[in-house]
CSV table of C-alpha atoms in Angstrom, one decimal:
chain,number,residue,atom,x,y,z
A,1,UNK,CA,129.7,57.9,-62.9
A,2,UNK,CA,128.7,59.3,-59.2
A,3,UNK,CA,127.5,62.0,-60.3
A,4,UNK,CA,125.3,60.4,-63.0
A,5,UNK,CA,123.6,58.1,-60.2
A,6,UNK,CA,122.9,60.8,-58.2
A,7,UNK,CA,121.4,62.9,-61.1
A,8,UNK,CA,119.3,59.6,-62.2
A,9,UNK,CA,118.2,59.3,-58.9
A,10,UNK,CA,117.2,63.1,-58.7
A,11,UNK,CA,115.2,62.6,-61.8
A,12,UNK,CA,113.0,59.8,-60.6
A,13,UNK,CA,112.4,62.0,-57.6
A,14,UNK,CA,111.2,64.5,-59.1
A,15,UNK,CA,109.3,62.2,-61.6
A,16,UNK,CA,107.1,60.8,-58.5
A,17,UNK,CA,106.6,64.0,-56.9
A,18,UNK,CA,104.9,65.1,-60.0
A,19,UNK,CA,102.3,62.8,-59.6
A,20,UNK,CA,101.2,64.9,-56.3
A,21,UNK,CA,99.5,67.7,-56.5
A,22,UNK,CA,101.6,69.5,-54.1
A,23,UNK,CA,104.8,69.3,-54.6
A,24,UNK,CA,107.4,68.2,-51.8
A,25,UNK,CA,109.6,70.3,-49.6
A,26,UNK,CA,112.2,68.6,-51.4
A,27,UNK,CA,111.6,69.4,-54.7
A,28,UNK,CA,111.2,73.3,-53.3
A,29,UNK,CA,114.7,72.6,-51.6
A,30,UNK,CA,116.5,71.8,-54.9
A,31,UNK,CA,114.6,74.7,-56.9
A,32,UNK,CA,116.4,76.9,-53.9
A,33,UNK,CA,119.8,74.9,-54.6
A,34,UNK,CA,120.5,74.4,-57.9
A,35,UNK,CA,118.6,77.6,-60.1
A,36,UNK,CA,121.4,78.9,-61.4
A,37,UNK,CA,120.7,82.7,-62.8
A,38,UNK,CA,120.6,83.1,-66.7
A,39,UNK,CA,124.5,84.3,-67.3
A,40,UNK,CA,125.8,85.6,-70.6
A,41,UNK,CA,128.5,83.0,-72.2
A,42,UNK,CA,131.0,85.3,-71.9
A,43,UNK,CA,131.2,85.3,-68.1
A,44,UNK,CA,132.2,81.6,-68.3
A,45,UNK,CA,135.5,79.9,-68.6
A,46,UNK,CA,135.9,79.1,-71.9
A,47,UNK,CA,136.9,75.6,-70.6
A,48,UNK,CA,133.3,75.0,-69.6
A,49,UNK,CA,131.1,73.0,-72.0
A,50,UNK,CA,127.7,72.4,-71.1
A,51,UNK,CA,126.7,68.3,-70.3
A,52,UNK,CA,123.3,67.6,-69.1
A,53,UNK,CA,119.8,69.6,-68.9
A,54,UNK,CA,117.1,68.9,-67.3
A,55,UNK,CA,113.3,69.4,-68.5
A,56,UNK,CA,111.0,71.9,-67.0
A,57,UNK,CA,108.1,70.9,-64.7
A,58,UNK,CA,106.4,74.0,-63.2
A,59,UNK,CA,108.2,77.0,-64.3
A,60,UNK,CA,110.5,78.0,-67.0
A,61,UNK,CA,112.7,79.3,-64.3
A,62,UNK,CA,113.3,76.0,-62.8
A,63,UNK,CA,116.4,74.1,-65.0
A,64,UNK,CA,119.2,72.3,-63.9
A,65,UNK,CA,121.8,72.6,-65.9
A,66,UNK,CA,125.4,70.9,-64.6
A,67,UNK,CA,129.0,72.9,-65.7
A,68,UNK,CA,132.1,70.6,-66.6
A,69,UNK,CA,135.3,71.8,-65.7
A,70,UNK,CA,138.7,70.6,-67.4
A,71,UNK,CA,141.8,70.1,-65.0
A,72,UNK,CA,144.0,71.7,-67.7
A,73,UNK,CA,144.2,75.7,-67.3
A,74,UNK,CA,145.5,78.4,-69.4
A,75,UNK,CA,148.9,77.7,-68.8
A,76,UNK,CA,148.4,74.2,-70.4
A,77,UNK,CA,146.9,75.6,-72.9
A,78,UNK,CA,149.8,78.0,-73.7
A,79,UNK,CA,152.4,75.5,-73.5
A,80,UNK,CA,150.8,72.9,-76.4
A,81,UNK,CA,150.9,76.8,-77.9
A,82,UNK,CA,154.4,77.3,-77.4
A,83,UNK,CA,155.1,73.4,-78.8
A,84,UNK,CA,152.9,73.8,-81.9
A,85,UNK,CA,155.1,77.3,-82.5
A,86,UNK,CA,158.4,75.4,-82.0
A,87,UNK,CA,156.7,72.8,-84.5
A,88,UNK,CA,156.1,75.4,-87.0
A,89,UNK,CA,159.1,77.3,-86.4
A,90,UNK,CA,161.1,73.7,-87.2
A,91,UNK,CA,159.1,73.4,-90.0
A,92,UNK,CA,159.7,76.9,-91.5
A,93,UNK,CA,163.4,76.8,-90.6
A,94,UNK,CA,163.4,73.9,-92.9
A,95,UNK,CA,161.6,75.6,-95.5
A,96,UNK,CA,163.6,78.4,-95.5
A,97,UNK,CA,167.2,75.9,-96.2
A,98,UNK,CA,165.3,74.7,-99.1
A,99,UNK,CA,164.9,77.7,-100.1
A,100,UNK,CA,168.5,79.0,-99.5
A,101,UNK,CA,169.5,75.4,-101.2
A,102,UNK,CA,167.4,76.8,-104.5
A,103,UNK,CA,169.3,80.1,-104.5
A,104,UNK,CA,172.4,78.9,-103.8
A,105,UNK,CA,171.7,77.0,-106.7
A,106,UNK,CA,170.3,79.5,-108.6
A,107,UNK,CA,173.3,82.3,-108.0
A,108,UNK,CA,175.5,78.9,-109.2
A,109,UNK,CA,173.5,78.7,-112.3
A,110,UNK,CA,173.8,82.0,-112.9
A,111,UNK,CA,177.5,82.5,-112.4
A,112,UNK,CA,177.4,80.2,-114.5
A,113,UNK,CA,176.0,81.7,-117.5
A,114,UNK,CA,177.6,85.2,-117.1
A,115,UNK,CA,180.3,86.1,-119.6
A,116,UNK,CA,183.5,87.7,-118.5
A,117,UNK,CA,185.4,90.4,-120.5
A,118,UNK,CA,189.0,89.8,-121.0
A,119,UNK,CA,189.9,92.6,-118.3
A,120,UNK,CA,187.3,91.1,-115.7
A,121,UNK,CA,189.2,87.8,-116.5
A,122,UNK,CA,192.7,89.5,-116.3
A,123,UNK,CA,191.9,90.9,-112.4
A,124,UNK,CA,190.3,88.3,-111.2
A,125,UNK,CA,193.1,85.5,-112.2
A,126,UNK,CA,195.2,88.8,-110.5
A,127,UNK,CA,193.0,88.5,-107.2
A,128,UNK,CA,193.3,84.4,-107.0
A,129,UNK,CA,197.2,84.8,-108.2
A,130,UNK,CA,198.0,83.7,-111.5
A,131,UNK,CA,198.4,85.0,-114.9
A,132,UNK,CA,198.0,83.1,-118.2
A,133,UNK,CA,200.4,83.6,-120.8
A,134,UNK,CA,199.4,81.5,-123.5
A,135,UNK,CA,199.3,77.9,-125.4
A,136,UNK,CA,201.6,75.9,-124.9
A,137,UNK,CA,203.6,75.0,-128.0
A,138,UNK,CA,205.6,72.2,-129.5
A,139,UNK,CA,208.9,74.4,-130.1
A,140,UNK,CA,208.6,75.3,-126.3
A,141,UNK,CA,211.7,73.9,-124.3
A,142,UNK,CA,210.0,74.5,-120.7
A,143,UNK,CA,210.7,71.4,-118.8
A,144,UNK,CA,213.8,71.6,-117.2
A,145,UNK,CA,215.7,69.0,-114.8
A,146,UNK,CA,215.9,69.3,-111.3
A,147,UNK,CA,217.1,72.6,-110.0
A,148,UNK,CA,218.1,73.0,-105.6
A,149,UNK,CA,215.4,75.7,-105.3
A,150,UNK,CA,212.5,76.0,-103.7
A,151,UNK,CA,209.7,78.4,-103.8
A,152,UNK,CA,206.4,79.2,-101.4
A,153,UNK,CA,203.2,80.4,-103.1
A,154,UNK,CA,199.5,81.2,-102.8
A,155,UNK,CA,197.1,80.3,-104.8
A,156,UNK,CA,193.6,80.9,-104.0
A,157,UNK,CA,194.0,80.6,-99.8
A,158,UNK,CA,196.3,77.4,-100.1
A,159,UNK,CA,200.3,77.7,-99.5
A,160,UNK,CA,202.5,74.9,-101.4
A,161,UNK,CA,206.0,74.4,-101.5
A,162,UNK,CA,207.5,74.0,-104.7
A,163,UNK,CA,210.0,73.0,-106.6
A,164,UNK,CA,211.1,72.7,-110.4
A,165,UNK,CA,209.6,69.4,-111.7
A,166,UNK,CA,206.7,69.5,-109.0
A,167,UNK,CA,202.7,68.5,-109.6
A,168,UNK,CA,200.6,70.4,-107.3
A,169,UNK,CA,196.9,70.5,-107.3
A,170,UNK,CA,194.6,73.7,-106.8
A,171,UNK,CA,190.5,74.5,-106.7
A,172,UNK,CA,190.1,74.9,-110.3
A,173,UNK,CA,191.4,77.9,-112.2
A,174,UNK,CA,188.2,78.9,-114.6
A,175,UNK,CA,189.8,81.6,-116.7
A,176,UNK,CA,192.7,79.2,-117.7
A,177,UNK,CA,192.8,75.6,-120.2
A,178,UNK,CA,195.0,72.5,-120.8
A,179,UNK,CA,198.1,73.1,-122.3
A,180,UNK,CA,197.8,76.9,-120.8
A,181,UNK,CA,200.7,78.6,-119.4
A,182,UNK,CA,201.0,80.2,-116.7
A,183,UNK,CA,203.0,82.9,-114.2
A,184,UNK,CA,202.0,82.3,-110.7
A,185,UNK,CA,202.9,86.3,-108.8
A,186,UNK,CA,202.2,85.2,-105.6
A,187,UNK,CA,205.5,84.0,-104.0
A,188,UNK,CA,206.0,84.1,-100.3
A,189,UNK,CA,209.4,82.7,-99.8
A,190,UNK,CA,212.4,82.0,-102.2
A,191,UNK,CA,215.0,80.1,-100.6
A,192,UNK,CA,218.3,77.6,-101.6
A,193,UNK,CA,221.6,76.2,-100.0
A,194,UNK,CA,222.8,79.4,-100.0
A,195,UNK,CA,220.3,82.0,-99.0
A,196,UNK,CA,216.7,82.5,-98.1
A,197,UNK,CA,214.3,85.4,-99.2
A,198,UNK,CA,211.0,86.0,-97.2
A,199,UNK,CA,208.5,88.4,-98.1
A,200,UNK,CA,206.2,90.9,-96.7
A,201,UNK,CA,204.0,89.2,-97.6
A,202,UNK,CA,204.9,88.6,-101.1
A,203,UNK,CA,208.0,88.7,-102.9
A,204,UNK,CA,207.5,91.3,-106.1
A,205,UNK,CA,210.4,90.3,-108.1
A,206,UNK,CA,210.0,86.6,-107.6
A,207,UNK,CA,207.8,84.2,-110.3
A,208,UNK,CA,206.8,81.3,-110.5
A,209,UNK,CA,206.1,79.4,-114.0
A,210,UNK,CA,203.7,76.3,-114.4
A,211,UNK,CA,201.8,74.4,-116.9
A,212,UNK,CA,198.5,73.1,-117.0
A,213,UNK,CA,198.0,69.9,-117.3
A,214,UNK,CA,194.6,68.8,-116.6
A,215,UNK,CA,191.2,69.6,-115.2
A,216,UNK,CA,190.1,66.5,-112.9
A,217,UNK,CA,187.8,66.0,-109.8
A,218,UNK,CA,188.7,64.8,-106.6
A,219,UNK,CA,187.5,61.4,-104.4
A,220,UNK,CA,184.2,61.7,-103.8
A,221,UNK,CA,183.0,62.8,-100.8
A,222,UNK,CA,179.8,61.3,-99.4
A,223,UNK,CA,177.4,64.0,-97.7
A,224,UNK,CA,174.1,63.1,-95.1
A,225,UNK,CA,171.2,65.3,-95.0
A,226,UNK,CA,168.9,64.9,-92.2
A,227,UNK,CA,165.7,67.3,-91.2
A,228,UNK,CA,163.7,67.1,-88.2
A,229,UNK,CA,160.4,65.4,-87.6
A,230,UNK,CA,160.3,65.2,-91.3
A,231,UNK,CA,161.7,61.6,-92.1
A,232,UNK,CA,164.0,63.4,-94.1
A,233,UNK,CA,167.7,61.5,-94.9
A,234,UNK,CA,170.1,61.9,-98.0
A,235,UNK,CA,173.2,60.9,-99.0
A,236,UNK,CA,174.3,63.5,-101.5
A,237,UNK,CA,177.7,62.7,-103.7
A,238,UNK,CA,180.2,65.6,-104.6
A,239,UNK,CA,183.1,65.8,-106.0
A,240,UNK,CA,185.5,68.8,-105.9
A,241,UNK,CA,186.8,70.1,-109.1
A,242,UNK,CA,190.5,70.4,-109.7
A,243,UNK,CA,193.3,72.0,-111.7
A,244,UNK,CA,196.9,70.2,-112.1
A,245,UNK,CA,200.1,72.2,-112.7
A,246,UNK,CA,203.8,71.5,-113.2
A,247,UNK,CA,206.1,73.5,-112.0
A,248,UNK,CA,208.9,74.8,-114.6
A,249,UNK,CA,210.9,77.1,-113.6
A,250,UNK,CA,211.5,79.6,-110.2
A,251,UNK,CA,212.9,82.9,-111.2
A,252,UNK,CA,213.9,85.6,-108.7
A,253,UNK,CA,216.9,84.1,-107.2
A,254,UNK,CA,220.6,82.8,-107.7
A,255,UNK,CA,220.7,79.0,-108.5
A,256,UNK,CA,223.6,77.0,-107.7
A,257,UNK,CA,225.5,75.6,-109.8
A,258,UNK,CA,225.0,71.8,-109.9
A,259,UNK,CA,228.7,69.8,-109.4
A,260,UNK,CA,229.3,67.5,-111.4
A,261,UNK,CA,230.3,64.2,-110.2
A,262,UNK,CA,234.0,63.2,-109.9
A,263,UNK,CA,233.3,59.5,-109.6
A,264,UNK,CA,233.1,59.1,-113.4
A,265,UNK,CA,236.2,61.3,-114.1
A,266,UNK,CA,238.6,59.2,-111.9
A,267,UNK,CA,237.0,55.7,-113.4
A,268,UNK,CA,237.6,57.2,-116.9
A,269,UNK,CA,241.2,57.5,-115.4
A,270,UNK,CA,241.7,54.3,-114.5
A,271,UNK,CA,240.6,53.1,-117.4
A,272,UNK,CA,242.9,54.4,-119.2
A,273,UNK,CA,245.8,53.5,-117.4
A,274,UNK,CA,245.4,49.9,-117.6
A,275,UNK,CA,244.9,49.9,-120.8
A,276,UNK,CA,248.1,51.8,-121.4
């Protein structure tokens, strides 16, 4: 605003010394002070933007021209720079999950689809550490009672303890159906009342059999998405898919014998008597 007043008063100097003939030392004294040389753009800051002009009265030579400075520098400048590159870089990074979302769900589409020969099948049930035998059928006596042995295996990268009559479940086993039976080659450790085996790491003479019995999913787990600056949240459901086997049988070591119970003998005894 000062400086506006003082270039409005300047202006209506200059106005009434035009209506002399010769002009005043003043007007002389402000050619001498503000003729500014004609500069090429270039030598400017490029922060500098022209504001007011003046008209010529005498000469072409004679202009007043006034330079506005900003108080921000280069170093402003590259800082809003370096925030707008942040910006973007946010912005790409969340471009490039989407795009590791789409082929993560295109590699899951397409493992999908792909068809797997019976010895691809065969190596990789090997590699997770099963083996499928066959169908189960009606004639098949497998279930057996209770039996004082347990057994440590790997399926996948879980451990479970196990014993004869157990239900464990596993991440599901693709090459394998219900009713499938199964050897599960992986034990750990065989152990009883009697003795314990531990292996380094795995047992080779030891097995383990199981049946499947179904293919179910898990609880379902609630997962949040959030993105940055974006507005971005989701609550994505998923729910793990699951195989169920029954233990049948551990082979590899001696089972004790189970005792049988005496109490029934000796009442059978008694019974007898009194009655005789």
């Amino acid at each position: 605003m000062a400086n506006r007043r003082r270039l409005q008063t300047l202006t209506q100097q200059l106005y009434k010394s035009t209506l002399h003939r010769d002009p005043p030392s003043l007007l002389q004294h402000l050619r001498t002070l503000t003729q500014i040389p004609n500069l090429p753009k270039t030598s400017f800051h490029p922060t500098s933007h022209y504001t007011l002009s003046t008209p010529n009265f005498y000469s072409s030579s004679t202009n007043f021209t006034t330079y506005r400075h900003f108080s921000s520098d280069r170093h402003d400048n590259s800082d809003n720079n370096d925030e707008s590159e942040e910006d973007d870089s946010d912005y790409d990074d969340d471009d490039d999950d989407v795009d590791d979302d789409e082929m993560t769900e295109d590699s899951a589409n397409h493992a999908v689809k792909r068809e797997y020969s019976p010895e691809e099948k065969e190596a990789e049930a090997a590699a997770i550490g099963y083996k499928v035998i066959g169908q189960l059928q009606r004639s098949d006596r497998v279930f057996k009672s209770y039996e004082p042995v347990f057994a440590v295996i790997q399926i996948g990268s879980h451990q479970f303890k196990v014993s004869n009559g157990d239900c464990i479940y596993t991440e599901k086993l693709k090459f394998c159906e219900v009713h499938d039976k199964l050897i599960l080659n992986k034990v750990l450790m065989l152990g009883s009342k009697t003795q314990t085996m531990i292996g380094r790491p795995v047992l080779p003479e030891a097995t383990v059999h199981a049946v499947v019995e179904e293919h179910a999913l898990d609880a379902k787990v609630i997962i949040f998405k959030k993105k940055r600056r974006k507005n971005y949240r989701r609550t994505k459901g998923h729910r793990q898919e699951l195989t169920k086997l029954r233990i049948t049988d551990i082979q590899g070591i001696e089972k004790p014998e189970i005792p049988t119970p005496e109490k029934a003998a000796t009442k059978k005894v008694e019974k007898a008597a009194v009655a005789a």
